[in-house]
Amino acid sequence: MATSLLLSSSFLSSSPLSQPRRLTSNVPTSCFPYARTSAKLFLKPTHVPSCSFRFCHKIMAGTSIGETEEEGVEPVTVGEDSAAFDLGQQKISSWIYFGGILGVVLFLLDVVWIDNSTGFGKDFIAAVAGVSESHEVVMLILTLIFAIVHSGLASLRDSGEKLIGERAFRVLFAGTSLPLAVSTVVYFINHRYDGLQLWQLQSVPGIHQVVWFSSFVSFFFLYPSTFNLLEVAAVDKPKMHLWETGIMRITRHPQMVGQVIWCVAHTIWIGNSVAVAASIGLIGHHLFGVWNGDRRLASRYGEAFDTVKRRTSIIPFAAILDGRQKLPENYYKEFLRLPYLSITMLTLGAYLAHPLMQAASFRLHW
């Protein structure tokens, strides 16, 4: 997902428990610590291996995997607590390492890809642009190339990590996807007004506020793919997470929803054929990602993912409205966390930096 990669992520109770019934799965002896409040039981996820989640979710509830919980009792969390951030567990050395890696990556990206005198980015754009004189066609091809590489490598993650290790595969994944993402975004910025004008709504009262607010909200959906930045940079060992709280209660595929919101907002604002082509490509990629993401999580987590899938939805709020998802008391607290404060600041910063991004893209002449 080109736009979210470059610009672009939240997120707890029972009457005394009855005698637990026999579980249908083998359960490891070490599991989540748990706590009670006056009304319900909930689990407090801590840092444990992700492979343990499929076994730990029903221990204290006394039900088999997927079994319906008693009425009035909040379902026990199966997956991980989204955007949980414990400042006390952070190591200064890890963030210094992260800063160093980020600097090296940006330097290499500039030399190898962005700089027109040394990089291959300009030649790549020229090769794709040589296929057609239509900016719409070029935009779709660039998005398609990125989607094939990005989703293709994601689909090969299990076998790739077994072959070369989690960190090495993350470096390969990011090192391949990031240049293609930059090329796609820069081309869009430079040619966003070169297409056929289909409508002009920028002068309509209130439209700027609607587009701005929609774009701002979209990043709260786009963010969950990168809850742990240290994993993104391979400082921490990368994992495939099964998130369940926070925005996942609203939609199981927040990246797709955020991308749709972003695309619709920007297409309404720009109103031409290039924006439509970019939106078709990006939304199509993310709709494929819905199927591919569910397939990969089902393969990795099995019955635990089936449980999450039953009580979440692809369409926002659908599981809440039909009663499959019950929001906990003080649900808003799942969003009052440092990662979401960070994404708020970064989103506002990206908006204010629009002129700088446009000027930098124009200087590349892609």
XYZ file of C-alpha atoms in Angstrom:
366
model
C 0.000 0.000 0.000
C 2.021 2.849 -1.409
C 0.439 5.816 0.284
C 0.207 4.350 3.768
C 3.791 3.091 3.615
C 5.245 6.496 2.888
C 2.928 8.699 4.897
C 2.118 6.270 6.690
C -0.699 3.121 13.340
C -4.773 2.080 20.116
C -5.570 0.672 21.793
C -9.984 -3.860 29.235
C -14.454 -7.536 34.803
C -16.691 -11.076 36.279
C -18.919 -12.630 38.694
C -17.115 -15.496 40.393
C -16.105 -18.136 37.873
C -17.863 -21.461 37.870
C -15.843 -24.655 37.909
C -13.909 -24.698 34.620
C -14.898 -27.334 32.113
C -12.341 -29.388 30.273
C -10.647 -27.514 27.444
C -10.654 -28.892 23.922
C -7.075 -27.745 23.226
C -3.736 -28.470 24.821
C -2.792 -25.434 26.855
C 0.692 -24.382 27.932
C 1.182 -23.964 31.666
C 2.495 -20.413 31.231
C -0.156 -17.968 30.125
C -1.432 -14.427 30.517
C -1.704 -13.012 34.021
C -5.308 -12.186 34.730
C -7.200 -9.740 36.872
C -10.747 -9.295 38.143
C -12.903 -6.266 38.598
C -16.346 -6.028 40.121
C -18.182 -6.961 36.930
C -16.127 -8.961 34.451
C -12.969 -10.943 33.833
C -10.356 -9.778 31.411
C -6.832 -10.739 30.491
C -3.892 -8.384 30.718
C -1.673 -9.318 27.774
C 2.028 -9.122 28.443
C 5.001 -9.745 26.200
C 4.716 -13.437 25.379
C 5.442 -15.334 22.193
C 2.694 -14.768 19.637
C 2.319 -18.508 19.091
C 0.898 -18.825 22.636
C -2.188 -16.724 21.986
C -4.181 -19.493 20.362
C -3.962 -21.564 23.546
C -4.253 -18.983 26.309
C -7.527 -17.310 25.561
C -9.982 -19.627 27.348
C -8.084 -20.869 30.366
C -9.815 -18.809 33.012
C -13.148 -18.625 31.207
C -13.654 -22.383 31.324
C -14.869 -22.659 27.728
C -13.544 -24.370 24.656
C -12.173 -22.380 21.763
C -14.979 -20.613 19.982
C -17.609 -21.543 22.593
C -20.195 -18.872 23.326
C -19.542 -17.004 26.554
C -22.207 -16.470 29.189
C -24.523 -13.531 28.641
C -23.288 -10.399 30.377
C -19.671 -11.603 30.511
C -17.151 -9.939 28.255
C -15.531 -12.480 25.875
C -11.986 -13.313 26.836
C -9.462 -11.766 24.482
C -7.937 -14.238 22.029
C -5.458 -11.997 20.225
C -3.066 -9.294 21.319
C -3.834 -5.968 22.931
C -3.421 -3.396 20.167
C -1.038 -0.465 20.661
C -0.095 -1.485 24.191
C 3.001 0.502 25.141
C 4.903 0.202 28.396
C 7.484 2.951 28.713
C 9.225 1.006 31.479
C 9.998 -1.836 29.073
C 11.618 0.421 26.488
C 15.393 0.428 26.136
C 17.130 3.656 25.209
C 19.715 1.612 23.321
C 16.981 0.087 21.136
C 15.668 3.501 20.101
C 19.193 4.792 19.459
C 19.701 1.728 17.283
C 16.371 2.467 15.563
C 17.446 6.036 14.843
C 20.723 4.811 13.385
C 18.990 2.264 11.165
C 16.477 4.854 9.988
C 19.276 7.232 9.052
C 21.167 4.561 7.124
C 17.999 3.439 5.297
C 17.106 6.991 4.258
C 20.670 7.636 3.090
C 20.754 4.456 0.994
C 17.270 5.145 -0.368
C 18.414 8.572 -1.515
C 21.656 7.379 -3.114
C 20.392 4.156 -4.669
C 16.918 5.259 -5.745
C 15.877 8.898 -5.289
C 18.895 10.967 -6.368
C 18.612 11.379 -10.143
C 22.411 11.427 -10.546
C 23.067 8.126 -8.760
C 19.769 6.313 -8.239
C 17.650 4.029 -10.384
C 14.294 5.624 -9.538
C 14.251 7.952 -12.540
C 15.094 5.100 -14.932
C 12.376 2.944 -13.387
C 9.757 5.658 -13.870
C 10.968 6.287 -17.429
C 10.684 2.590 -18.259
C 7.127 2.362 -16.953
C 6.136 5.667 -18.585
C 7.424 4.314 -21.893
C 4.587 1.794 -21.916
C 1.924 4.466 -22.389
C 1.553 8.218 -22.733
C -1.479 8.062 -20.451
C -0.740 9.159 -16.900
C -3.687 7.065 -15.755
C -2.220 3.895 -17.270
C 1.236 4.616 -15.823
C -0.323 5.264 -12.410
C -2.117 1.918 -12.519
C 1.014 0.061 -13.665
C 3.122 1.576 -10.882
C 0.498 0.585 -8.312
C 0.235 -2.910 -9.793
C 4.016 -3.433 -9.669
C 4.116 -2.336 -6.060
C 1.123 -4.520 -5.163
C 2.622 -7.632 -6.765
C 5.974 -7.194 -5.009
C 4.532 -6.108 -1.662
C 1.756 -8.713 -1.394
C 3.891 -11.365 -3.061
C 6.651 -11.040 -0.476
C 4.060 -10.920 2.310
C 2.629 -14.214 1.041
C 6.108 -15.746 1.103
C 6.798 -14.555 4.634
C 6.475 -17.916 6.423
C 8.797 -19.757 4.074
C 11.111 -16.758 3.718
C 11.567 -16.376 7.477
C 12.349 -20.078 7.810
C 14.936 -19.750 5.059
C 16.791 -16.559 6.047
C 15.324 -15.543 9.425
C 12.776 -12.959 10.573
C 15.075 -9.941 10.588
C 16.721 -10.659 7.251
C 13.348 -11.201 5.598
C 12.037 -7.916 7.032
C 15.054 -6.110 5.547
C 14.385 -7.749 2.180
C 10.689 -6.915 2.376
C 11.217 -3.260 3.302
C 14.201 -2.785 1.010
C 12.140 -3.926 -1.966
C 8.809 -2.319 -1.128
C 9.992 1.100 0.017
C 11.596 2.282 -3.265
C 8.548 1.172 -5.234
C 6.280 2.968 -2.759
C 8.307 6.173 -3.098
C 8.135 5.998 -6.893
C 4.373 5.500 -6.899
C 3.707 8.335 -4.454
C 6.074 10.783 -6.160
C 4.528 10.070 -9.554
C 1.064 10.652 -8.121
C 2.076 13.956 -6.527
C 3.719 15.202 -9.710
C 0.872 14.195 -12.052
C -2.195 14.463 -9.836
C -3.566 17.404 -11.872
C -2.547 16.119 -15.326
C -5.612 13.998 -15.966
C -9.024 14.761 -17.381
C -10.980 16.971 -14.979
C -14.214 15.182 -14.101
C -15.612 17.538 -11.471
C -14.560 20.614 -9.516
C -15.705 20.764 -5.921
C -12.846 22.614 -4.226
C -14.870 25.812 -4.055
C -17.878 24.136 -2.416
C -18.285 25.464 1.155
C -17.155 22.945 3.753
C -15.599 20.482 1.294
C -12.057 21.245 2.454
C -13.017 20.559 6.073
C -14.703 17.267 5.105
C -11.695 16.124 3.077
C -9.264 17.190 5.810
C -11.189 15.410 8.572
C -11.613 12.257 6.474
C -7.910 12.145 5.669
C -7.042 12.702 9.339
C -9.318 9.855 10.475
C -7.962 7.543 7.774
C -4.547 7.429 9.434
C -6.039 6.026 12.633
C -7.137 3.070 10.503
C -3.944 2.884 8.447
C -1.620 2.803 11.459
C -2.241 -0.673 13.000
C 0.105 -2.421 10.569
C 3.023 -0.728 12.331
C 2.175 -0.789 16.047
C 5.767 -1.643 16.972
C 8.247 0.515 15.072
C 11.144 -1.459 16.501
C 9.832 -4.528 14.682
C 9.461 -2.547 11.462
C 13.150 -1.669 11.631
C 14.024 -5.240 12.701
C 15.498 -3.976 15.991
C 12.992 -6.275 17.688
C 12.361 -9.608 16.015
C 9.423 -9.087 13.603
C 6.273 -11.085 14.316
C 2.963 -11.680 12.581
C 0.461 -10.359 15.112
C -3.133 -11.289 15.755
C -4.513 -7.970 17.041
C -7.979 -7.878 18.588
C -8.615 -4.780 20.694
C -8.911 -1.102 19.844
C -9.756 -0.339 16.264
C -9.864 -4.047 15.446
C -13.198 -4.156 17.238
C -14.519 -1.761 14.594
C -13.013 -3.528 11.590
C -10.683 -6.489 11.229
C -8.969 -4.813 8.272
C -8.360 -1.199 9.303
C -5.666 -0.633 6.671
C -8.153 -1.329 3.909
C -10.753 0.937 5.486
C -8.223 3.719 6.027
C -7.010 3.486 2.447
C -10.569 3.649 1.101
C -11.293 6.731 3.228
C -8.051 8.410 2.106
C -8.645 7.613 -1.566
C -12.258 8.763 -1.573
C -11.373 12.017 0.190
C -8.503 12.866 -2.163
C -10.441 11.835 -5.258
C -13.315 14.116 -4.269
C -10.863 16.963 -3.745
C -8.798 16.515 -6.928
C -11.656 15.327 -9.100
C -9.765 14.065 -12.142
C -8.950 10.816 -13.941
C -5.447 10.412 -12.445
C -6.893 10.507 -8.925
C -9.544 7.981 -9.950
C -6.892 5.668 -11.426
C -4.738 5.911 -8.285
C -7.729 5.180 -6.072
C -8.807 2.179 -8.155
C -5.306 0.726 -7.927
C -4.843 1.313 -4.204
C -8.317 0.164 -3.188
C -8.020 -2.911 -5.401
C -4.712 -3.782 -3.768
C -6.194 -3.481 -0.292
C -9.290 -5.507 -1.148
C -6.947 -8.280 -2.232
C -5.104 -7.739 1.046
C -8.319 -8.489 2.956
C -8.458 -11.980 1.486
C -4.725 -12.532 1.623
C -4.420 -11.242 5.186
C -7.194 -13.496 6.468
C -5.647 -16.442 4.653
C -2.229 -15.841 6.206
C -3.594 -15.331 9.724
C -5.729 -18.460 9.433
C -2.658 -20.417 8.376
C -0.568 -19.034 11.259
C -3.124 -19.003 14.115
C -5.758 -21.533 13.072
C -8.636 -21.841 15.542
C -7.687 -18.671 17.422
C -8.073 -16.628 14.231
C -11.427 -18.316 13.554
C -12.589 -17.032 16.937
C -11.425 -13.492 16.195
C -12.990 -13.659 12.749
C -16.377 -14.666 14.180
C -16.557 -11.632 16.466
C -15.092 -9.028 14.121
C -16.053 -7.759 10.698
C -14.504 -6.420 7.514
C -17.158 -3.741 7.121
C -16.719 -1.142 9.896
C -19.113 -1.503 12.854
C -20.951 -4.489 11.286
C -19.964 -6.945 14.044
C -20.907 -4.381 16.694
C -24.306 -3.719 15.176
C -25.234 -7.393 14.825
C -24.050 -8.224 18.365
C -21.013 -10.364 17.561
C -18.680 -7.719 19.026
C -19.419 -6.263 22.456
C -17.460 -3.146 23.295
C -16.033 -3.150 26.813
C -16.755 -0.432 29.324
C -14.527 2.608 28.856
C -13.704 1.450 25.325
C -12.125 4.824 24.583
C -9.215 3.925 26.881
C -8.006 1.447 24.256
C -7.120 4.494 22.158
C -5.587 6.688 24.873
C -2.114 5.335 24.340
C 1.216 6.763 23.275
C 1.238 5.195 19.781
C -1.999 6.976 18.924
C -0.742 10.256 20.331
C 2.275 9.798 18.083
C 0.192 9.104 14.981
C -1.914 12.191 15.740
C 1.164 14.372 15.816
C 2.652 12.737 12.719
C -0.596 13.112 10.782
C -0.833 16.792 11.616
C 2.823 17.151 10.700
C 2.273 15.448 7.351
C -0.568 17.845 6.572
C 1.559 20.873 7.393
C 4.423 19.400 5.353
C 2.338 19.024 2.170
C 4.097 21.962 0.462
C 7.505 20.480 1.289
C 6.532 17.051 -0.063
C 5.162 18.577 -3.247
C 8.292 20.673 -3.789
C 10.589 17.689 -3.163
C 8.608 15.533 -5.593
C 8.622 18.220 -8.281
C 12.412 18.508 -8.127
C 12.725 14.848 -9.109
C 10.848 15.376 -12.424
C 9.464 11.840 -12.365
